[in-house]
Short mmCIF file of C-alpha atoms and ligand atoms in Angstrom, two decimals:
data_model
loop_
_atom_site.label_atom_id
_atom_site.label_comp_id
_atom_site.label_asym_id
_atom_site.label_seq_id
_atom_site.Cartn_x
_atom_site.Cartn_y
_atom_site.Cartn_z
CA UNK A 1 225.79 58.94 120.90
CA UNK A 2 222.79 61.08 122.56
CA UNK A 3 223.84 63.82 120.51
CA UNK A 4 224.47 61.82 117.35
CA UNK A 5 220.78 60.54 117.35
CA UNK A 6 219.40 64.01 117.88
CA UNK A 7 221.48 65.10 114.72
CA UNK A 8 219.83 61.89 112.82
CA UNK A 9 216.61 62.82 114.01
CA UNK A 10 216.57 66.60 113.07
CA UNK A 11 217.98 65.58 109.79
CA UNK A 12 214.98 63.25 109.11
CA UNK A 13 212.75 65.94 110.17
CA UNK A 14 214.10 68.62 107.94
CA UNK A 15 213.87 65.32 104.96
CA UNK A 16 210.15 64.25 105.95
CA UNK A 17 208.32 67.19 106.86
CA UNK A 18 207.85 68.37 103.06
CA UNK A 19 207.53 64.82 102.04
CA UNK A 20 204.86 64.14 104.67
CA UNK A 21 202.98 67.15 103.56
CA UNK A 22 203.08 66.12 100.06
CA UNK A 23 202.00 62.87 100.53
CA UNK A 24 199.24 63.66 102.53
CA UNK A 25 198.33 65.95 99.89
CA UNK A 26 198.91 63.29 97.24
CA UNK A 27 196.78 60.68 98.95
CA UNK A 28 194.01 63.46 99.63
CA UNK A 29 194.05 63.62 95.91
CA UNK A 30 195.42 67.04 95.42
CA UNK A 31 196.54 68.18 92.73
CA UNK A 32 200.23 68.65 93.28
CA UNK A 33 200.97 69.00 89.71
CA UNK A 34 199.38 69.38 86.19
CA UNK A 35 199.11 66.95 83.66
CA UNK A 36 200.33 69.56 81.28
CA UNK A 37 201.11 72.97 82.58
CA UNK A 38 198.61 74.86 80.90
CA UNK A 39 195.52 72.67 81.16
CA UNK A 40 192.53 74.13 81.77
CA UNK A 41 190.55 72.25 84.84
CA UNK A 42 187.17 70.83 84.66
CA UNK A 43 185.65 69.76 87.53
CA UNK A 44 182.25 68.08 87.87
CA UNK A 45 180.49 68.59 91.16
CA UNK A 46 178.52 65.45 90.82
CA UNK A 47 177.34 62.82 88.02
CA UNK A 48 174.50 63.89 86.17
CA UNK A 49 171.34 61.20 87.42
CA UNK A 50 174.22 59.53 89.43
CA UNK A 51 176.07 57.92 86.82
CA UNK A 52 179.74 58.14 87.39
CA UNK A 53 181.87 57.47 84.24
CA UNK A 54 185.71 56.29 83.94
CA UNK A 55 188.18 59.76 83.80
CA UNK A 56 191.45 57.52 83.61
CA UNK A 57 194.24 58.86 81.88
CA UNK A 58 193.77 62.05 79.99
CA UNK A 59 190.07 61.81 78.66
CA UNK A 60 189.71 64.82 76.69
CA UNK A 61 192.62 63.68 74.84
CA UNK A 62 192.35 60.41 74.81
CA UNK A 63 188.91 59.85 73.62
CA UNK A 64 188.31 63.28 71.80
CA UNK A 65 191.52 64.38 70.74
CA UNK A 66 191.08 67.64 73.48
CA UNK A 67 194.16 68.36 74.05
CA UNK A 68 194.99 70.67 77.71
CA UNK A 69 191.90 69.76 79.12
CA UNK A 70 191.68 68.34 82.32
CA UNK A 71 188.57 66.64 83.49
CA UNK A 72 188.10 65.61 87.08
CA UNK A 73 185.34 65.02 89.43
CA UNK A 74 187.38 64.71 92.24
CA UNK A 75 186.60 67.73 94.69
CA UNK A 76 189.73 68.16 96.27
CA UNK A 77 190.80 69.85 93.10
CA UNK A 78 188.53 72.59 94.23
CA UNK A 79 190.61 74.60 94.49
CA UNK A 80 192.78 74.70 91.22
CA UNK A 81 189.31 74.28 89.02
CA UNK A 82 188.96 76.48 86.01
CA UNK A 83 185.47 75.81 85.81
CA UNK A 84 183.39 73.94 88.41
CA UNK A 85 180.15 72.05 86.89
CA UNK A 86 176.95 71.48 88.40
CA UNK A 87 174.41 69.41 86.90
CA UNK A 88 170.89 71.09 87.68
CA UNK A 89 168.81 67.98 88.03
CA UNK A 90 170.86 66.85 91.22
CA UNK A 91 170.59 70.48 92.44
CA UNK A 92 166.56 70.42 92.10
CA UNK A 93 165.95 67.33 93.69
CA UNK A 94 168.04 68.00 96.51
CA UNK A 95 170.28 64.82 96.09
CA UNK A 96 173.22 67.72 95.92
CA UNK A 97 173.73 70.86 97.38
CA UNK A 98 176.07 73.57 96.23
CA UNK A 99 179.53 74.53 98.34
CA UNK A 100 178.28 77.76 98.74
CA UNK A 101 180.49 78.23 102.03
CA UNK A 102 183.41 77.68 99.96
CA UNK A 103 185.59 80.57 99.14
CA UNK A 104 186.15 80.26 95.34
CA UNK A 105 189.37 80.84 93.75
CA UNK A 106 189.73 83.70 91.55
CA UNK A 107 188.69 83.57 88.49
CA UNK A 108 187.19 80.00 88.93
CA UNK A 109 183.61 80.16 86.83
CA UNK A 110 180.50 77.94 88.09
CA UNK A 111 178.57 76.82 85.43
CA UNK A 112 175.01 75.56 85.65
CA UNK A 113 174.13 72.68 83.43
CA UNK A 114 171.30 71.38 82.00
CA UNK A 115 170.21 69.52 78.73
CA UNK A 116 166.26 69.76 80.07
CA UNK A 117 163.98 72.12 78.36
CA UNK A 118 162.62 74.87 80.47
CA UNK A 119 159.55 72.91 82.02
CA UNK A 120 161.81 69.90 83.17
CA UNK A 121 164.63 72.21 84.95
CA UNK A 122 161.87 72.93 88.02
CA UNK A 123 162.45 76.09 90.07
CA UNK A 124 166.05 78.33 89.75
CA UNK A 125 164.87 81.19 91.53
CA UNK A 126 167.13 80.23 94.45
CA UNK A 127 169.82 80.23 91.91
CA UNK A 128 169.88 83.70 91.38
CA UNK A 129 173.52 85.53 91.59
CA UNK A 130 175.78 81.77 91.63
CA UNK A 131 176.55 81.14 88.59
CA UNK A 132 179.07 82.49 86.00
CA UNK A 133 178.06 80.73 83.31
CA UNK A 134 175.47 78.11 81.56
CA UNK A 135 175.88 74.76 80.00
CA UNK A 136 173.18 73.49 77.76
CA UNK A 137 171.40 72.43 74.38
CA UNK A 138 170.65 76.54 73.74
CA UNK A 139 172.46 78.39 70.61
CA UNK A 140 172.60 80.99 73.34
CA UNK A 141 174.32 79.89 76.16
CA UNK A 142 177.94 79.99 77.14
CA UNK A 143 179.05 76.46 75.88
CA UNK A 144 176.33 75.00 73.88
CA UNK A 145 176.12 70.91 73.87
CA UNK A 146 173.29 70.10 71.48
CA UNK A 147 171.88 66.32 71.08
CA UNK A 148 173.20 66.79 67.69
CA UNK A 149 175.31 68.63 65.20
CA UNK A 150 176.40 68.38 61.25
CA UNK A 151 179.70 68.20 60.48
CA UNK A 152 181.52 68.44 56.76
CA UNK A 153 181.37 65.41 55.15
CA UNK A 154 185.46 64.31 54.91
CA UNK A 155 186.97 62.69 51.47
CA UNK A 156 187.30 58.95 52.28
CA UNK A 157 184.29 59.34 54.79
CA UNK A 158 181.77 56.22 54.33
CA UNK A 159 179.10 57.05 52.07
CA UNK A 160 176.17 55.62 53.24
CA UNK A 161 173.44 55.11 51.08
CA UNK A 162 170.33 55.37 52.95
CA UNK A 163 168.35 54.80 49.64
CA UNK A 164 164.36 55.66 49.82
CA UNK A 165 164.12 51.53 49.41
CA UNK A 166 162.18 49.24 50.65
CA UNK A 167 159.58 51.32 52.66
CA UNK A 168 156.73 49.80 54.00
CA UNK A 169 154.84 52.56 55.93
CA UNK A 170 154.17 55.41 55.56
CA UNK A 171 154.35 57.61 58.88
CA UNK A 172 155.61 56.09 61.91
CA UNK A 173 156.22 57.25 65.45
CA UNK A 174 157.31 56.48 68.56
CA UNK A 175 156.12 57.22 71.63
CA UNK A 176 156.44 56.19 75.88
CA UNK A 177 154.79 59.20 77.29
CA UNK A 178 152.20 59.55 75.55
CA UNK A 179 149.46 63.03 77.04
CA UNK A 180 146.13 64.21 75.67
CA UNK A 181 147.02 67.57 76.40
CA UNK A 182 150.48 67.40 74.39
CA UNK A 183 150.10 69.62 71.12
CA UNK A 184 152.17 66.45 69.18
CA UNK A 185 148.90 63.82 70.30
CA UNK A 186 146.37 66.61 68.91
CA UNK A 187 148.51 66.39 65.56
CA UNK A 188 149.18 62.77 66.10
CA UNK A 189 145.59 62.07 66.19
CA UNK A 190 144.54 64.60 63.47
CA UNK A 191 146.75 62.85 61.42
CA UNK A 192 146.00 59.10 61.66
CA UNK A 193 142.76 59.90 61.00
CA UNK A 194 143.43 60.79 57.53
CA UNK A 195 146.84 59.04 56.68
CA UNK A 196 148.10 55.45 58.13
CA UNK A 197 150.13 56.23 61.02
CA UNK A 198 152.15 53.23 62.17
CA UNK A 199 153.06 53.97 66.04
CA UNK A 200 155.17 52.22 68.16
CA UNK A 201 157.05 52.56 72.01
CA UNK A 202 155.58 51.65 75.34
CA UNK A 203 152.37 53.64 74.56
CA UNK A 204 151.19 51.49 71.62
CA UNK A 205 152.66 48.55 73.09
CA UNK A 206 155.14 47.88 70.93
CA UNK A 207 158.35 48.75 72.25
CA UNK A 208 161.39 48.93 70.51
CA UNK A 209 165.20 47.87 71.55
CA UNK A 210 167.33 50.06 70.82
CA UNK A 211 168.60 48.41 68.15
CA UNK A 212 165.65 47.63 66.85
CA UNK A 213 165.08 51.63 66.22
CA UNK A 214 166.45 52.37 63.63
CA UNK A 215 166.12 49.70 61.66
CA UNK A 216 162.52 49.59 62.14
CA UNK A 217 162.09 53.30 61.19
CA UNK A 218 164.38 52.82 58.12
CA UNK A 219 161.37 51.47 56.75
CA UNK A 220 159.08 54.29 57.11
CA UNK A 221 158.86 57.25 54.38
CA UNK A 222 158.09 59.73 57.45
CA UNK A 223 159.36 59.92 60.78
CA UNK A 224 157.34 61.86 63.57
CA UNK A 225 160.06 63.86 65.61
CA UNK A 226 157.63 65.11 67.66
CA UNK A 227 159.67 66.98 70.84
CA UNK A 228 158.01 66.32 74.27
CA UNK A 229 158.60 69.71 74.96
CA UNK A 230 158.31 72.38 72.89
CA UNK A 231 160.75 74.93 73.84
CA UNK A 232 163.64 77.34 72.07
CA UNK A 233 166.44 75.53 70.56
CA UNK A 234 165.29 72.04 71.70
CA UNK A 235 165.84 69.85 69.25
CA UNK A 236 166.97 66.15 70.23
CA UNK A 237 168.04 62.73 69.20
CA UNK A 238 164.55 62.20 68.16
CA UNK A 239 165.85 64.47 64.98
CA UNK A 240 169.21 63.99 64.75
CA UNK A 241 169.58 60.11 65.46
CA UNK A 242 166.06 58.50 64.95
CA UNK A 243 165.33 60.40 62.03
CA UNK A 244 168.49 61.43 60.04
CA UNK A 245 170.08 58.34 61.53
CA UNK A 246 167.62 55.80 60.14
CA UNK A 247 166.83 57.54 56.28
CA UNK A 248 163.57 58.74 57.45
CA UNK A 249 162.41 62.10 56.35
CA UNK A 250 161.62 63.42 59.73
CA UNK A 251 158.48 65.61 60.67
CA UNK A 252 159.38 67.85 63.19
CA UNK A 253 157.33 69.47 65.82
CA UNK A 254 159.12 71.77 68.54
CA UNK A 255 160.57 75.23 68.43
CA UNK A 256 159.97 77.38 65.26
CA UNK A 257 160.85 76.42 61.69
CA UNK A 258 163.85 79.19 62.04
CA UNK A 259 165.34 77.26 65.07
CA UNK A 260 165.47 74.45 63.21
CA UNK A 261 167.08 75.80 59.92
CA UNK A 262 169.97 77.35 62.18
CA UNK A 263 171.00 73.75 62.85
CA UNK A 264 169.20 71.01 60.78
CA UNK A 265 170.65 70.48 56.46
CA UNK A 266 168.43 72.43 54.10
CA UNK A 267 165.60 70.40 52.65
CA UNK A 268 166.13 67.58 55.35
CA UNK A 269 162.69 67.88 57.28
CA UNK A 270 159.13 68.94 57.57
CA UNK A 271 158.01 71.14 59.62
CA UNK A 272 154.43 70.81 60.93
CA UNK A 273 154.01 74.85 61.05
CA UNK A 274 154.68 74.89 56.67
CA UNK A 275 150.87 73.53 56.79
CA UNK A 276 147.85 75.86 56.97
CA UNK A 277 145.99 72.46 58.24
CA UNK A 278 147.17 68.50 59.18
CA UNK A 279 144.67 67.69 56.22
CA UNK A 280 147.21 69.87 53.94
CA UNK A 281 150.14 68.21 55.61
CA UNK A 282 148.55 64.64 55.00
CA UNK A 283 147.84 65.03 51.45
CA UNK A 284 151.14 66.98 51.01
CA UNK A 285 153.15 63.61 52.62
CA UNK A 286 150.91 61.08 50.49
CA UNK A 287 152.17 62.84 47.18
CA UNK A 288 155.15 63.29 48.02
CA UNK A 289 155.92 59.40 49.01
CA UNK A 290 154.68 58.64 45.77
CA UNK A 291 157.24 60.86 43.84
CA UNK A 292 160.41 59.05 44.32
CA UNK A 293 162.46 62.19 42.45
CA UNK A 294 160.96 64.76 44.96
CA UNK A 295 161.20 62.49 47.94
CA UNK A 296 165.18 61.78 47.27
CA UNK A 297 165.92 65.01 47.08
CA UNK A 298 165.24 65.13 51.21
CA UNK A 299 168.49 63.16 51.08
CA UNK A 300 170.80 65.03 49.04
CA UNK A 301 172.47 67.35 52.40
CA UNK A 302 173.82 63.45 52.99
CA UNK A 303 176.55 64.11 50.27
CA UNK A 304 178.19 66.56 51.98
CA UNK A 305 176.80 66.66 55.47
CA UNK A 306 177.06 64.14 58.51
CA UNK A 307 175.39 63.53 61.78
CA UNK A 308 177.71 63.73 65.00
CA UNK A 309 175.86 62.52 67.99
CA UNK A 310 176.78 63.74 70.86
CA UNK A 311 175.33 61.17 74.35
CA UNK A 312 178.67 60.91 76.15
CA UNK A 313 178.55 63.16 79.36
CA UNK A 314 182.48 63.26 78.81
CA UNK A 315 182.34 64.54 75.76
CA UNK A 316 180.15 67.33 76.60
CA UNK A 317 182.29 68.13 79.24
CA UNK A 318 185.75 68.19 77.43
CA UNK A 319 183.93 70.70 75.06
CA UNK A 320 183.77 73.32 77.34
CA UNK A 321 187.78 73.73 77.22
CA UNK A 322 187.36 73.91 73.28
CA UNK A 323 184.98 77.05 73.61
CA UNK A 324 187.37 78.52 76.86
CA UNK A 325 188.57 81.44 75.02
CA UNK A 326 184.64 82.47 73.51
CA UNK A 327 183.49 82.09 77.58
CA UNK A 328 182.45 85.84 79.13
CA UNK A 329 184.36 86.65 81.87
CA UNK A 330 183.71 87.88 84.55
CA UNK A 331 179.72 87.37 84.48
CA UNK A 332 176.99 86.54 86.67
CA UNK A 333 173.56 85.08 85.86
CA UNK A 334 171.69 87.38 88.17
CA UNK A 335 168.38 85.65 87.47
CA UNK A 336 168.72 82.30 85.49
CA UNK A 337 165.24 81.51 86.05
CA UNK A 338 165.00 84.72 83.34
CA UNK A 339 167.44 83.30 81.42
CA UNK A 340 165.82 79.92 81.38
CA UNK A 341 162.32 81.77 80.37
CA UNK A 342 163.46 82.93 77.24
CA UNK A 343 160.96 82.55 74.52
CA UNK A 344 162.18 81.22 71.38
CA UNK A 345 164.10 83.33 69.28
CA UNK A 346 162.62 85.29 66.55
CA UNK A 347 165.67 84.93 64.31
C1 NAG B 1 205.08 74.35 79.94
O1 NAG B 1 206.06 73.34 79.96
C2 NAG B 1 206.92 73.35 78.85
C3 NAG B 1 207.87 72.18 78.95
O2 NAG B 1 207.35 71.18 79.76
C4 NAG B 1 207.66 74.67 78.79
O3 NAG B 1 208.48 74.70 77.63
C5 NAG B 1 206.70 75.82 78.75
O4 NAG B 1 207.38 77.06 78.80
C6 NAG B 1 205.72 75.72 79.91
N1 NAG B 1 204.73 76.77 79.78
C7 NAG B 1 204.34 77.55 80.80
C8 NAG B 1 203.29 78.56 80.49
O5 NAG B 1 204.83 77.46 81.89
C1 NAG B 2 190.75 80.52 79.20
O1 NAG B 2 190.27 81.77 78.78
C2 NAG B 2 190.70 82.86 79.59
C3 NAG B 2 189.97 84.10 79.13
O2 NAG B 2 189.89 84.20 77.76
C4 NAG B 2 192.22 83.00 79.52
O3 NAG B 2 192.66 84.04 80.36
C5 NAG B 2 192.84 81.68 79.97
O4 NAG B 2 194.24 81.73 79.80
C6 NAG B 2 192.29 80.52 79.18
N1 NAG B 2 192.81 79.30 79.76
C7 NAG B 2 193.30 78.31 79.04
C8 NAG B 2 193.85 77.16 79.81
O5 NAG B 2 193.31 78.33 77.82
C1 NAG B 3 165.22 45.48 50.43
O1 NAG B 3 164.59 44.26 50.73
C2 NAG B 3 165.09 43.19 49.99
C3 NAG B 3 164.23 41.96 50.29
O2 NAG B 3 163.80 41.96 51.61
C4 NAG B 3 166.56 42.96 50.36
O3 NAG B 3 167.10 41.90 49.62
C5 NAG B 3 167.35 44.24 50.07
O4 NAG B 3 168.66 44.09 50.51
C6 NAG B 3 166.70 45.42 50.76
N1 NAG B 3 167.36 46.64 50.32
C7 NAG B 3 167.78 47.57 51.16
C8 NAG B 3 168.39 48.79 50.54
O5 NAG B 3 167.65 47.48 52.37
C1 NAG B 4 171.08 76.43 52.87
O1 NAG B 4 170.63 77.31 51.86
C2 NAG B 4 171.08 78.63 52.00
C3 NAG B 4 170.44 79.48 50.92
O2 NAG B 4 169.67 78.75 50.07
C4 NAG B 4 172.61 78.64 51.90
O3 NAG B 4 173.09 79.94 52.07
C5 NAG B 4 173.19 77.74 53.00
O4 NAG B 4 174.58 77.68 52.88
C6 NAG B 4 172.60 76.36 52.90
N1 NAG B 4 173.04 75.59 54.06
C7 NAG B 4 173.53 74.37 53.96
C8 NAG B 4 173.90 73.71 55.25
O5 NAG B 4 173.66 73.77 52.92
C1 NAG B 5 181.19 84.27 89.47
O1 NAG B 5 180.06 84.55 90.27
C2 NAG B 5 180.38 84.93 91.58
C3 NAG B 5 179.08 85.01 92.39
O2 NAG B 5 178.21 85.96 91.89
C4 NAG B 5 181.14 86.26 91.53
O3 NAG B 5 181.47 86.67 92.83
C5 NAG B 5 182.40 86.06 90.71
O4 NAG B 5 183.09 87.29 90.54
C6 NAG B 5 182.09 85.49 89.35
N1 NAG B 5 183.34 85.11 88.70
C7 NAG B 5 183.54 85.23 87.39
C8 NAG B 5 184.86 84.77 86.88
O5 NAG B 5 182.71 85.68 86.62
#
């Protein structure tokens, strides 16, 4: 009988031992298997500004038609990560700290992210020799995630007329942070005094809902995409949703007119550096709002071109797997402050 038990108990032993150990590495959220054998592992370090969002199911598939892609934000999966992703802001403040006592995996890439231009991304001295690759709005880092892109325009796609109609100012902007010093207030102000310039956002104090926007600029000939910062590459929703989103001829001020026509339709904006002076601009968006033919012809990219917005940090995120096989490897940014620095391009 003694004996007997002993047998029973070395046999459930020998049964629960592996079982144990997977189950505790179950519940610790390992992962003890793939989704699909070959996925390629995302895994985000922390929310960017704290703002966890739902990865049920497969995400990248699910939502985006990724397929392979695994995105967690779980860190036990540490250690099978493909790519680990740390979103600079969180990093800055302090709110999050980088594993740098962990031994990483072979192979595994860290990749800084960041859709801030250069003088909202504070100090990366400190992160000099960490990462293996960058994440941002840039043509020229490793995955690029602009605010915006253009995408073919399919057969059977809605055509959406944004006709020139029923306009009934002539320049509008809108703008919260409004500062003296900002080049886009010295233009602002250069050009209200010579043109009406209807402005609206907490400044004026007329904000808008946000789905008031575009509505409300649908009615305007001009738009003022005036970036906050005026840096290489950084181009935002101020262009790709308020304006092109609304039937607006945006007015752009930012990075250089070439940065700009690497992205942005032909003939789909105007660019305060064409103009010698804002009086020449003025007078230049007067006549032109009074020529219907020449001002439709701002619209014409929108028979063969659409707007994809991209404002989902998931999205962003399943992208990287779709650029895997473009990514350097192995590389190190041995100064991204450098990196961060770069002027605009010249192209
Ligand atoms: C992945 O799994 C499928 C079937 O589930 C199998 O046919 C294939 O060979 C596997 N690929 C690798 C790389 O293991
Ligand atoms: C990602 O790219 C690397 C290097 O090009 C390659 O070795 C690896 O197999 C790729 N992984 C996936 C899941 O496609
Ligand atoms: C223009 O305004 C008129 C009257 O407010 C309205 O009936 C018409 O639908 C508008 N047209 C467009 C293209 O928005
Ligand atoms: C813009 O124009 C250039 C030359 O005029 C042409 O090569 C290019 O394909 C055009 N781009 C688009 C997006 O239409
Ligand atoms: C990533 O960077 C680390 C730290 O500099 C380096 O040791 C590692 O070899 C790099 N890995 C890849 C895949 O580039």
């Amino acid at each position: 009988m003694v004996f007997g038990h002993m047998k029973m108990s070395l046999l459930l032993c020998i049964l629960c031992v592996p079982s144990l150990y997977l189950l505790s590495r179950w519940t610790r959220g390992y992962p003890t298997y793939h989704r699909s054998n070959s996925s390629f592992t995302i895994l985000l370090w922390h929310w960017p500004f704290n703002h966890p969002l739902s990865l049920k199911g497969d995400v990248c598939w699910d939502l985006y038609k990724i397929p392979h892609c695994m995105l967690v934000d779980q860190r036990s999966y540490f250690p099978s990560a493909d790519v680990v992703v740390f979103h600079n802001r969180e990093l800055i403040q302090g709110s999050q700290k980088l594993p740098i006592e962990l031994q990483r995996p072979q192979g595994q890439r860290w990749a800084w992210m960041s859709l801030e231009s250069l003088a909202h991304n504070g100090n990366l001295q400190k992160f000099a020799n960490i990462f293996n690759m960058t994440i941002s709005y840039r043509r020229d880092a490793d995955v690029t995630i602009p605010y915006g892109e253009l995408q073919p325009k399919k057969a059977g796609d809605h055509v959406v007329e944004e006709s020139p109609a029923n306009k009934t100012s002539l320049v509008c902007w809108v703008v919260s942070n409004y500062q003296n010093n900002h080049k886009r207030s010295q233009v602002y102000k250069a050009l209200d005094a010579l043109v009406p310039v209807k402005v609206y956002g907490r400044w004026a104090n007329a904000p808008l809902s946000s789905t008031d926007l575009l509505p409300t600029i649908s009615h305007c000939y001009f738009y003022l995409a005036f970036e906050n910062s005026l840096a290489k590459d950084y181009i935002t929703e101020k262009l790709w949703n308020n304006a092109y989103k609304s039937g607006a001829v945006p007015v752009v001020l930012g990075p250089p007119i070439s940065d700009y026509k690497a992205v942005a339709p032909n003939h789909s904006f105007i660019h305060v550096d064409e103009f010698t002076s804002i009086n020449e601009m003025g007078e230049f968006l007067q006549q032109l709002a009074n020529d219907q033919k020449r001002y439709s012809e701002y619209f014409t990219w929108k028979q063969e071109w659409k707007v994809k917005i991209y404002n989902d940090w998931r999205e962003r995120l399943c992208k990287i797997c779709t650029q895997n096989s473009s990514l350097p490897q192995p590389k190190v940014y041995s100064d991204l402050q450098a990196w961060d620095n770069a002027k605009s391009s010249q192209s």
